[in-house]
Coordinates of C-alpha atoms in Angstrom, one line a residue:
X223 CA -53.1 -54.9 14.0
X224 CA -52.3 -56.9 11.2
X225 CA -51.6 -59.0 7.4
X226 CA -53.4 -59.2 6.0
X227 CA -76.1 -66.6 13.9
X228 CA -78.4 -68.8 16.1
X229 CA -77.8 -72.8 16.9
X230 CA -79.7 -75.7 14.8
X231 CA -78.8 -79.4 15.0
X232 CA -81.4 -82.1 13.5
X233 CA -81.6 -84.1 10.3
X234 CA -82.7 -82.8 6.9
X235 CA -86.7 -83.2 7.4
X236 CA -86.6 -81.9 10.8
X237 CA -84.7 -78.7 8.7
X238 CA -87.4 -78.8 6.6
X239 CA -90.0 -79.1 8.3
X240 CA -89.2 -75.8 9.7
X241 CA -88.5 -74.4 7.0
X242 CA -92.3 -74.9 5.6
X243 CA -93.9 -73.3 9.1
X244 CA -92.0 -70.1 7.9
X245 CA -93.0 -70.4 4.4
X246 CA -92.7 -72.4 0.8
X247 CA -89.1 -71.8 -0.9
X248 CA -88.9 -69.1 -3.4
X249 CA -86.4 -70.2 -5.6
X250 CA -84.8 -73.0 -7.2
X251 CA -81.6 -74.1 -5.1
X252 CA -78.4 -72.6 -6.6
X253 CA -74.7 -72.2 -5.1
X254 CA -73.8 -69.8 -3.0
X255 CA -71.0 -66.9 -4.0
X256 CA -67.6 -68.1 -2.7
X257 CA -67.2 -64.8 -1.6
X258 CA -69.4 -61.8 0.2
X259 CA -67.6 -59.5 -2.2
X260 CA -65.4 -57.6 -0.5
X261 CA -63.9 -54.8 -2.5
X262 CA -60.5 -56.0 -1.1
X263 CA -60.7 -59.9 -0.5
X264 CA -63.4 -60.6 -2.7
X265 CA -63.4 -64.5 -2.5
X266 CA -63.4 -63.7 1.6
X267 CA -66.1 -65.2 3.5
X268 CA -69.2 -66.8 1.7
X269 CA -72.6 -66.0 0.4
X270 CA -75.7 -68.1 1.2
X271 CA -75.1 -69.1 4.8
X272 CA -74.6 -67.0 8.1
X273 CA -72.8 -69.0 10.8
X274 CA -73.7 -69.1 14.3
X275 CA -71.3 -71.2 16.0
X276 CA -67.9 -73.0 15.7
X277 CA -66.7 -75.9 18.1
X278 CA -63.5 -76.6 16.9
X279 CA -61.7 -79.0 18.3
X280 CA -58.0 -80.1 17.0
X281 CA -54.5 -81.5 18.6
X282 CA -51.5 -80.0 17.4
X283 CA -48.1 -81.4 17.4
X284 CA -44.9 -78.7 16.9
X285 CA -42.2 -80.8 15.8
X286 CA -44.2 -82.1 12.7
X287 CA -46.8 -79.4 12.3
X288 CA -49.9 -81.7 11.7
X289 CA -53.1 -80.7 12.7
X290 CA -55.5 -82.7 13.3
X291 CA -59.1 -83.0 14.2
X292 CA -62.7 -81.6 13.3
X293 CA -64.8 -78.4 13.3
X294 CA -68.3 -78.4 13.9
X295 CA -70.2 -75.4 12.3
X296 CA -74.0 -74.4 13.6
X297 CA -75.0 -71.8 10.3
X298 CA -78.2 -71.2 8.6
X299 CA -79.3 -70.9 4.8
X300 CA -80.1 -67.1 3.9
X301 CA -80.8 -68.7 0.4
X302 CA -81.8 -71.6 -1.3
X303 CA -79.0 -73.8 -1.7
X304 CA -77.7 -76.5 -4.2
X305 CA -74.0 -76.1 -2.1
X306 CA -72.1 -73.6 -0.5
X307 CA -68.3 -72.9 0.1
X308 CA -65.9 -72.9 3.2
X309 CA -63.0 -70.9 3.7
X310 CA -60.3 -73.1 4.1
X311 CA -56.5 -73.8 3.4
X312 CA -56.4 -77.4 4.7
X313 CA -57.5 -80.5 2.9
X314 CA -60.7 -81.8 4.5
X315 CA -60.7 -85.9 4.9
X316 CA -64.6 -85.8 5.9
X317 CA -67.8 -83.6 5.2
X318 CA -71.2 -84.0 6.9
X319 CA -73.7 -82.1 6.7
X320 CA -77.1 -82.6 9.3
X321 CA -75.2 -86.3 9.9
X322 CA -75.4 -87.4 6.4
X323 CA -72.7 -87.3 4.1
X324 CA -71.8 -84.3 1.9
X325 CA -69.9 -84.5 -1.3
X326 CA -67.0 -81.7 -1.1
X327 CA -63.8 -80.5 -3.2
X328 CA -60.7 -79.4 -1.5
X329 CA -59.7 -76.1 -4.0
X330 CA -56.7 -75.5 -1.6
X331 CA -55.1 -73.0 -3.2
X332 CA -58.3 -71.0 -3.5
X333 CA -58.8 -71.3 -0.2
X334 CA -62.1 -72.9 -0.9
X335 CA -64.0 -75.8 0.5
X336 CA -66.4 -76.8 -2.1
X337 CA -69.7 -79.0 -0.1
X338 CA -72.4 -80.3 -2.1
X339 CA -75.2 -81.6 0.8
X340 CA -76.9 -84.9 0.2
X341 CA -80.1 -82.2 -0.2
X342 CA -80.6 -78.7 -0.8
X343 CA -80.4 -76.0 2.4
X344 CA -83.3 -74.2 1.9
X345 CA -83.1 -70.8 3.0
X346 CA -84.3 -70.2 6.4
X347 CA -83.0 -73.7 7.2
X348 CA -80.4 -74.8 10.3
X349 CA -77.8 -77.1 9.1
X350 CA -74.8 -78.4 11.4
X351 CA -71.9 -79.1 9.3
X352 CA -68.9 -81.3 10.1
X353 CA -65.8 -80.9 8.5
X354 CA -62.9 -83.5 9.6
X355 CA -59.3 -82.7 8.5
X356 CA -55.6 -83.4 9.1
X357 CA -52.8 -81.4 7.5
X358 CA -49.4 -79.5 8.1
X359 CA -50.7 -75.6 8.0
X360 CA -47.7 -74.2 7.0
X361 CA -47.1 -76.0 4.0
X362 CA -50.9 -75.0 2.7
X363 CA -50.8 -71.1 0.5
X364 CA -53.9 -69.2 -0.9
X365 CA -53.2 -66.9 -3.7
X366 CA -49.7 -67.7 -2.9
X367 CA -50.0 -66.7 0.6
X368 CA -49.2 -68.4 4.0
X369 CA -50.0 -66.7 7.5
X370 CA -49.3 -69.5 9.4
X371 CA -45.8 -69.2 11.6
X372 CA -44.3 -72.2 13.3
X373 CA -40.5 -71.9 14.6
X374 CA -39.4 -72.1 18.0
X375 CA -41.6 -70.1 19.6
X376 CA -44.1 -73.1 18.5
X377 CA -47.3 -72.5 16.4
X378 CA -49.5 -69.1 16.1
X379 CA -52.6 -69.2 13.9
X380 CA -52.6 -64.7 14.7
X381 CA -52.7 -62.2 11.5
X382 CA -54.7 -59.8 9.4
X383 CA -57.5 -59.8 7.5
X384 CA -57.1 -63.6 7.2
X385 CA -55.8 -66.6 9.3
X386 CA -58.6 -68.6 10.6
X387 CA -58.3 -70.8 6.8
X388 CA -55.1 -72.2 8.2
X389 CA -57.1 -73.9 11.1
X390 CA -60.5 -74.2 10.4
X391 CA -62.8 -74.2 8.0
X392 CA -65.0 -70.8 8.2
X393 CA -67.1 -68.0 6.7
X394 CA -63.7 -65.7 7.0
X395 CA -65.5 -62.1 7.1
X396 CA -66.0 -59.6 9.7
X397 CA -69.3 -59.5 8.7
X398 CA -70.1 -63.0 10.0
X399 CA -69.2 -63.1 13.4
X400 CA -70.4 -66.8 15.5
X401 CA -69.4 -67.7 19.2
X402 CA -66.8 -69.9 19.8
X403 CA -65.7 -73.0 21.5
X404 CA -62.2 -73.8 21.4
X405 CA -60.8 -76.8 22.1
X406 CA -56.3 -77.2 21.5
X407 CA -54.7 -80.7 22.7
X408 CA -51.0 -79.9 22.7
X409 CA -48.4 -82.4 24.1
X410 CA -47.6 -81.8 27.6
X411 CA -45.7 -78.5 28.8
X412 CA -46.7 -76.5 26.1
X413 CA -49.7 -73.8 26.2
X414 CA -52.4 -73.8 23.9
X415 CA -54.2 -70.7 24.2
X416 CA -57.3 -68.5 22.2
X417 CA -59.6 -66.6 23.3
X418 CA -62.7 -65.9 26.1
X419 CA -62.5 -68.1 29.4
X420 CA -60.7 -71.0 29.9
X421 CA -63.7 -73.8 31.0
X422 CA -60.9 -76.4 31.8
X423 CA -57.8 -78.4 30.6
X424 CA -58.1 -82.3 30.5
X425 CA -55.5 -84.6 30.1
X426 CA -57.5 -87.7 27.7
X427 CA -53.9 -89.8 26.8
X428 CA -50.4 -89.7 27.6
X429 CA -48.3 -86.8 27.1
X430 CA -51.3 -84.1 26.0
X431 CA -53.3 -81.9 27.6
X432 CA -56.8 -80.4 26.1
X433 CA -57.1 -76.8 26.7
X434 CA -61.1 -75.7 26.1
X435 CA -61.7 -72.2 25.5
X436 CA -65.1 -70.5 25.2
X437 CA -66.3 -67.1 24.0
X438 CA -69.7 -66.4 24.2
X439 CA -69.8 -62.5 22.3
X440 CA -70.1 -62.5 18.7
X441 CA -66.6 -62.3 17.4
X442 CA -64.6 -62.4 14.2
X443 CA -62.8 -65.0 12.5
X444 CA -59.5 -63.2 12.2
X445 CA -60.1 -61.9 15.8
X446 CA -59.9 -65.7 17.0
X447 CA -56.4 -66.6 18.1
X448 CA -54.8 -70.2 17.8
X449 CA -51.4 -69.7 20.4
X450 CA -48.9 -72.9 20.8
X451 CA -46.2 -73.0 22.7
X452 CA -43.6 -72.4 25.8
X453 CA -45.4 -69.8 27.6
X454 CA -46.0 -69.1 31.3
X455 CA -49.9 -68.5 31.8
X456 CA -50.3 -66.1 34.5
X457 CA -54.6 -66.6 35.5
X458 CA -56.2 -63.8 37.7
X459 CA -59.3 -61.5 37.5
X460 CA -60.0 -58.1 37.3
X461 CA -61.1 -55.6 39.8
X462 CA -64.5 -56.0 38.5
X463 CA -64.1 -59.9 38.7
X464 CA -63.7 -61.2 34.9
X465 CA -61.1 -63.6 33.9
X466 CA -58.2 -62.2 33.3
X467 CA -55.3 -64.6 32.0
X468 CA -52.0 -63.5 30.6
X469 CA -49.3 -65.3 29.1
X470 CA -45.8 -64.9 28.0
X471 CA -43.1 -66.4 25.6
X472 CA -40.2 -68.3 27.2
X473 CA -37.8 -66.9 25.3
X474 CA -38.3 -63.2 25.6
X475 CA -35.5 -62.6 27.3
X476 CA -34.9 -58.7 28.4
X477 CA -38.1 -58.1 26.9
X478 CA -39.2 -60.4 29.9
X479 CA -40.1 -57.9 32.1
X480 CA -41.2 -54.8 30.3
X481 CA -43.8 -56.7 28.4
X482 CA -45.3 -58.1 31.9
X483 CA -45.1 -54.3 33.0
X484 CA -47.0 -53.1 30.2
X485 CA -49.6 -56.4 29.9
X486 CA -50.4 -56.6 33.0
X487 CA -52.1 -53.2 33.4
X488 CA -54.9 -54.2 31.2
X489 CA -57.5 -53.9 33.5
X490 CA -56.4 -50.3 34.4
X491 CA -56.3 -49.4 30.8
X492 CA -59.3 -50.9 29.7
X493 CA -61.0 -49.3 33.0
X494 CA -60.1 -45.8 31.7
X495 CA -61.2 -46.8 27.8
X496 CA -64.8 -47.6 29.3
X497 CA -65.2 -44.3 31.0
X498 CA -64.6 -42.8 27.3
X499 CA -66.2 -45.9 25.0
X500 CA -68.4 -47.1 27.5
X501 CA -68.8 -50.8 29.6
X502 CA -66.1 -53.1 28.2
X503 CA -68.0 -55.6 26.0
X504 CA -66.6 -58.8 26.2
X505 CA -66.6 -61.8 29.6
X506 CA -62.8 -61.6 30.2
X507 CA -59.6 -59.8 29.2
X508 CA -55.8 -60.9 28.7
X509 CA -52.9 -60.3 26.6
X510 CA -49.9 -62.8 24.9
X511 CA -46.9 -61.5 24.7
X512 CA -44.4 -63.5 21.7
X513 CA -41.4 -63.4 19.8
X514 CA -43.3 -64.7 16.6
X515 CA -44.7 -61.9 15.4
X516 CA -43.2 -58.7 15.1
X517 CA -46.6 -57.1 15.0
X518 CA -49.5 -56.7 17.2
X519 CA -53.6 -57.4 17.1
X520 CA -56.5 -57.4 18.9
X521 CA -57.5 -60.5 19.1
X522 CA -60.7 -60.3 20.8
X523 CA -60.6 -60.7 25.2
X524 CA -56.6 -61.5 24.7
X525 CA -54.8 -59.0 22.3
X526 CA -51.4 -60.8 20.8
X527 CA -48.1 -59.0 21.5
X528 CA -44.9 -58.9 19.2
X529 CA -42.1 -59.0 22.0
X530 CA -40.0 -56.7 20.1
X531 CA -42.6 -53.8 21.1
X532 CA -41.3 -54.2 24.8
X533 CA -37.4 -54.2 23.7
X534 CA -37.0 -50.8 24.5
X535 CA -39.1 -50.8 28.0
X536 CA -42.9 -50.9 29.2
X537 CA -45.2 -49.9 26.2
X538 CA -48.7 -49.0 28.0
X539 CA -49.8 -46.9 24.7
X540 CA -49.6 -49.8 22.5
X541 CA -52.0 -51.9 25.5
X542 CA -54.5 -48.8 24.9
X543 CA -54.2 -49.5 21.3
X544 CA -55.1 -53.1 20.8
X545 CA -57.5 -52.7 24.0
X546 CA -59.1 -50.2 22.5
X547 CA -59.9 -51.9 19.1
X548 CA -62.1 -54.7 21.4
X549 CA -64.2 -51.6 21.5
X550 CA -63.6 -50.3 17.8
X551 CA -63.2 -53.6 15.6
X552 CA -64.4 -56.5 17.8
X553 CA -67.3 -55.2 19.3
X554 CA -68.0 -53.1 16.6
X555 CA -66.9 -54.7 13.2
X556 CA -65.6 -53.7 9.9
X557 CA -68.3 -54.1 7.3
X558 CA -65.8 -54.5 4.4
X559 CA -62.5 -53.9 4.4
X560 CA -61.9 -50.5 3.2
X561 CA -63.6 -49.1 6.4
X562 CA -60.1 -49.6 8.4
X563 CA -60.1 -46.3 9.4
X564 CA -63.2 -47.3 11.8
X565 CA -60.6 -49.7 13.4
X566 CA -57.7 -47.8 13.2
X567 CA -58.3 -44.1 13.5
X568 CA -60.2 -45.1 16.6
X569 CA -57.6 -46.9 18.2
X570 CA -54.8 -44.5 17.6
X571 CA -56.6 -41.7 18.9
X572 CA -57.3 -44.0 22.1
X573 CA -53.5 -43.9 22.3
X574 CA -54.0 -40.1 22.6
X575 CA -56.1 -40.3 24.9
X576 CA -54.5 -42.6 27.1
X577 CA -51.2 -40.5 26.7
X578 CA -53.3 -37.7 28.2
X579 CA -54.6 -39.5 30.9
X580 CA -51.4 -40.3 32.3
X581 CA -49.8 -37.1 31.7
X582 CA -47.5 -37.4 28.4
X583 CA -49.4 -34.8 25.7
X584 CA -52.7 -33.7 25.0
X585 CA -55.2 -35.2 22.2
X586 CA -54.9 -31.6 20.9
X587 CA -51.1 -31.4 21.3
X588 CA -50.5 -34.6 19.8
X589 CA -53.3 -33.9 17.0
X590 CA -51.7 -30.9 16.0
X591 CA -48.1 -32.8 16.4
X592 CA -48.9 -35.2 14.1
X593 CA -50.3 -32.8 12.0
X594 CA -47.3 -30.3 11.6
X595 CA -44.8 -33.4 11.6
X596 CA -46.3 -33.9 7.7
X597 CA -45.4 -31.0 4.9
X598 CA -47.7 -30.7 2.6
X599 CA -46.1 -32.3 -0.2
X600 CA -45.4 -35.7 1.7
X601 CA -47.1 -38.5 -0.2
X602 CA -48.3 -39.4 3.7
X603 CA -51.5 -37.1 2.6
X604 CA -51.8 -38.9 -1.1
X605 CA -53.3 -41.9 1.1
X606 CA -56.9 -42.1 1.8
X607 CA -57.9 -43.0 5.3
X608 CA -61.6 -43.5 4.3
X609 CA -60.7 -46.1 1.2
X610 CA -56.9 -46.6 1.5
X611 CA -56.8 -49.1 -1.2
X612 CA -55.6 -52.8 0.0
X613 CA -51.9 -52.6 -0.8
X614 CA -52.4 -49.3 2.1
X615 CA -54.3 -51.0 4.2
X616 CA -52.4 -50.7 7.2
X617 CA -50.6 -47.8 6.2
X618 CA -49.0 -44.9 8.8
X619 CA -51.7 -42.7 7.4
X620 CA -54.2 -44.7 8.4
X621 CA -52.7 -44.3 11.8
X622 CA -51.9 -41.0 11.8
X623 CA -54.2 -38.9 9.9
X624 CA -57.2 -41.5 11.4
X625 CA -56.6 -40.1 14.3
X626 CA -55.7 -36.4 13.2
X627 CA -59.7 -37.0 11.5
X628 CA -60.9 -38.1 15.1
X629 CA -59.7 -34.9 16.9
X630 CA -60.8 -33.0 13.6
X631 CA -64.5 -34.6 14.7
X632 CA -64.3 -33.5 18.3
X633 CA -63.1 -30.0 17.3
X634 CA -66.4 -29.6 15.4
X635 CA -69.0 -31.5 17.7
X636 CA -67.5 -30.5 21.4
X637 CA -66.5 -33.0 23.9
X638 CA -69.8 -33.7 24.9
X639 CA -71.2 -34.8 21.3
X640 CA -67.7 -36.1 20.9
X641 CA -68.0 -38.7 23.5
X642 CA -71.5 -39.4 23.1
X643 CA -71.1 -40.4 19.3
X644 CA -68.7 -42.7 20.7
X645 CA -70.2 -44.6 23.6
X646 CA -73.7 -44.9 21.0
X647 CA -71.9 -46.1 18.7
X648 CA -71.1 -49.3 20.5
X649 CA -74.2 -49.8 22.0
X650 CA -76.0 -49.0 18.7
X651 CA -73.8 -51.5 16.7
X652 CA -72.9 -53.7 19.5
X653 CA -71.9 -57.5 18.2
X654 CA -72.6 -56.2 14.6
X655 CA -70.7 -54.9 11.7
X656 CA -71.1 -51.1 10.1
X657 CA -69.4 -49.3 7.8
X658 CA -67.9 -45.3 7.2
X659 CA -71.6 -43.7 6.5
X660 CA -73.2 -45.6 9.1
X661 CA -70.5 -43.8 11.3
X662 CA -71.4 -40.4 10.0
X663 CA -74.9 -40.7 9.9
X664 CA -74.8 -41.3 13.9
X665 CA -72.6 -38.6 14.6
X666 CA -74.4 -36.2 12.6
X667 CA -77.8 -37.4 14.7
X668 CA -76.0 -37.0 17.8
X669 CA -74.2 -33.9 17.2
X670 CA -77.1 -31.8 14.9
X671 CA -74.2 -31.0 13.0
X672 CA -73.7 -31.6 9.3
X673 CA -70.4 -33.7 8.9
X674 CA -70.2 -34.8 5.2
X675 CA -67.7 -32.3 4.2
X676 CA -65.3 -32.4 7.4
X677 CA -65.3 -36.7 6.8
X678 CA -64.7 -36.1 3.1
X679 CA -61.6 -33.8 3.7
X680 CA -59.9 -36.2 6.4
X681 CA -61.2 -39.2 4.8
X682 CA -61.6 -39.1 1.6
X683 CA -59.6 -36.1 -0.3
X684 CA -55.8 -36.5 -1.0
X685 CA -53.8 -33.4 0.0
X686 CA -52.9 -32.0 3.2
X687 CA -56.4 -30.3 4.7
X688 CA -56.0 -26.4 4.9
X689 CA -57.2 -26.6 8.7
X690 CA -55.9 -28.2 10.9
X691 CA -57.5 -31.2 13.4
X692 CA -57.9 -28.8 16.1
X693 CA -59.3 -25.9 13.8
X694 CA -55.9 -24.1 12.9
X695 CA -55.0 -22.8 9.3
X696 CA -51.7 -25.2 8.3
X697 CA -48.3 -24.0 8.4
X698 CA -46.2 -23.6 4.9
X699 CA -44.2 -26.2 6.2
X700 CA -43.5 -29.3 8.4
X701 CA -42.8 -28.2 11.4
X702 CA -42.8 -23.9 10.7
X703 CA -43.9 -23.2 14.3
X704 CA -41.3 -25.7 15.8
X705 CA -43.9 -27.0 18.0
X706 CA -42.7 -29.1 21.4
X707 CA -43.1 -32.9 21.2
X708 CA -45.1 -33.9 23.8
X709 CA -43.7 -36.6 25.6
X710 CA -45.8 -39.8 23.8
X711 CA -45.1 -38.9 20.5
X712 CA -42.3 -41.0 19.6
X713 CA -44.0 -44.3 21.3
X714 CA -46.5 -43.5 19.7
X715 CA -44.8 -43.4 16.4
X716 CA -42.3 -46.3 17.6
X717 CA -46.0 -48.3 17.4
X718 CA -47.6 -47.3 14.6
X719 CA -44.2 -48.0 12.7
X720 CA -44.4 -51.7 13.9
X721 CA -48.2 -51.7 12.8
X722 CA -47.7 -50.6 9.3
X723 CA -44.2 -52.3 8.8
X724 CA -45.4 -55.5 9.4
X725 CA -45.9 -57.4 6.6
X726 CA -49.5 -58.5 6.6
X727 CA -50.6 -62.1 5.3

């Protein structure tokens, strides 16, 4: 991973006019918050409007890094409002809102798009909202912060917990997930690639070619992927017959092949992550593989690859990773920030699982590995899973002792209870975001089992828990028992290295 809703077109009166079937407004119009108050990113996303549905639909050009073009934005009011905010990076040329005018203010360095409607939203209302804007992304910073990378690899609008500012305007939350139509015009022998099914490319005028893409499940802002570039698109479909399109970076040299031989089982690894999370959730699945990132994250249906995660040969744990978060962070959302462990913790342990699967260590061997690896003075244990704090937001712990709290979870429940928590989960929360005690209160329904106290050690106490995740009393020291590496482990840790390395925003 990484740094850092319902459609309604018309004009104001037909707006209205619903608005008074449901009832009279309650409250005098007021702004909305610029922010949903995330303990983290607290001017991140917005209050007073839940959005449904971005078409966005731009042209990018490489050498000079403008881009260009509009996003149209299908939200409704959940309050009374006098005007509402954006999140945004660019400067906007052109607001409308319901095809009339809107008086706006470009706070750029906030991150803020400021829009004052020709009339109030009232709450309940639909509003479509038309923001039209040209701009060079990587020369635009919030809080002092870029996430935009351009070089020779091209463009890539990819990172974590923001990026979607630097290419179209949005309510930038995990909380506020919309479908998506996306539509990149890119000059000619260059890919331009996001996320769901490609409908069709078009070519409209000399020297460019439209790619549309479409993705009909709920998804995140930062899970919404803007790719430009040299890349060989590889289009197929899965056993089970969804789209399945790949694509790889023409310069990844050695990397070439390895990262083809670990992408391209997708379907296979996502096959065996259903029969443990249950029916993949999303209309098609995929992978990019590039040198400009050195990370990795799951952008949802097509996961972005750093190539330097294949240098060293096929990498099939990291595709059970970032495949396993579409489960655990894209189906199933982050309801602020400091719930990362529900992302996290989840995936890592799906590398366990998958490592088991095809023969390379245990979830219990490689629990307990991970376990024994730390002593318990190492300040890995002085990091808090549960509430990491931002700065640790992607830290190893989060990783590691995520996972070690997973197996810790199915030591105490059994497998059956285990798996079931799992697989309700995602149906329970499909599409939606949820947070740490919405996790525990379904696994201690499930399970009959009270939980607080095993989530609170793993998750939420600093120090080194005196029993282990499968149930053992801790060693004195790392690594007393001299316990055998199963065969995983140091992939394992290759990946989760990259992950927390990385530096996000």
């Amino acid at each position: 991973m990484r740094s850092r809703t319902r459609a309604g077109i018309g004009a104001v009166a037909a707006g209205v006019a619903t608005v008074l079937l449901a009832g009279t407004a309650s409250a005098v119009p007021a702004p909305g918050a610029p922010g949903v108050g995330d303990p983290y990113y607290p001017n991140a996303g917005n209050g007073g409007t839940d959005v449904q549905h971005y078409d966005i639909r731009v042209s990018y050009q490489p050498e000079t890094d403008v881009l260009s073009g509009t996003t149209t934005l299908l939200l409704t009011a959940t309050q009374d409002l006098s005007r509402f905010d954006l999140d945004f990076a660019l400067k906007a040329s052109k607001v409308l809102v319901n095809n009339r005018p809107a008086q706006f203010t470009n706070q750029n360095g906030d991150g803020e798009l400021v829009i004052t409607p020709a009339q109030p939203l009232l709450k309940g209302q639909s509003a479509t909202v038309v923001v039209s804007y040209s701009d060079s992304p990587s020369t635009e910073k919030v809080g002092g912060l870029n996430t935009w990378k351009k070089g020779a690899f091209g463009a890539l609008g990819v990172d974590e917990p923001q990026s979607a500012q630097w290419w179209f305007p949005s309510n930038d939350h995990p909380t506020d997930k919309a479908t998506y139509d996306v539509s990149i015009e890119a000059p000619d022998g260059l890919a331009a690639i996001s996320n769901g099914t490609l409908v069709k490319k078009t070519k409209k005028r000399a020297g460019w070619t439209r790619w549309n893409w479409r993705s009909t499940k709920p998804q995140a802002t930062y899970l919404t992927s803007f790719i430009v570039g040299k890349y060989d698109v590889v289009q197929s479909t899965t056993p089970d017959g969804k789209p399945f399109i790949t694509a790889y970076g023409s310069d990844l040299g050695d990397s070439l092949d390895a990262a083809k031989a670990s992408v391209e089982r997708t379907p296979e690894v996502d096959e065996f992550l259903a029969s443990q999370f249950g029916p993949y959730p999303f209309e098609a699945e995929g992978g990019v593989v590039t040198s400009g990132i050195t990370f990795s994250l799951e952008n949802q249906t097509r996961p972005t690859y750093g190539a330097r995660n294949f240098a060293a040969g096929s990498n099939t744990t990291l595709i059970a990773h970032e495949n396993a978060h579409q489960w655990f962070g894209d189906n199933v959302s982050l309801g602020k920030w400091s719930d990362i462990w529900l992302n996290e913790g989840f995936a890592s342990y799906a590398e366990y699982l998958w490592s088991e699967h095809q023969g390379e260590g245990t979830t219990a061997e490689l629990a307990q590995y991970a376990y024994d690896s730390y002593a318990a003075d190492d300040p890995f244990w002085q990091v808090l899973p549960g509430d990491p704090g931002e700065p640790n937001q992607f830290d190893r712990a989060v990783y590691d002792r995520g996972a070690m709290a997973v197996q810790a979870l199915r030591t105490t429940v059994g497998d059956q209870a285990f798996f079931s928590i799992l697989q309700q989960w995602q149906t329970a929360k499909a599409g939606k975001a949820a947070v740490i005690p919405d996790f525990i209160a379904l696994a201690e329904k499930v399970s009959g089992k009270p939980l607080q106290e095993l989530f609170q050690t793993w998750l939420f106490t600093k120090g080194k828990p005196a029993v282990g995740p499968n149930g053992t009393v801790a060693a004195a020291k790392a690594f007393a028992a001299v316990p055998a590496k199963p065969k995983a482990w140091d992939q394992i840790q290759a990946n989760h290295r990259a992950l927390a390395a990385a530096e996000r925003h």
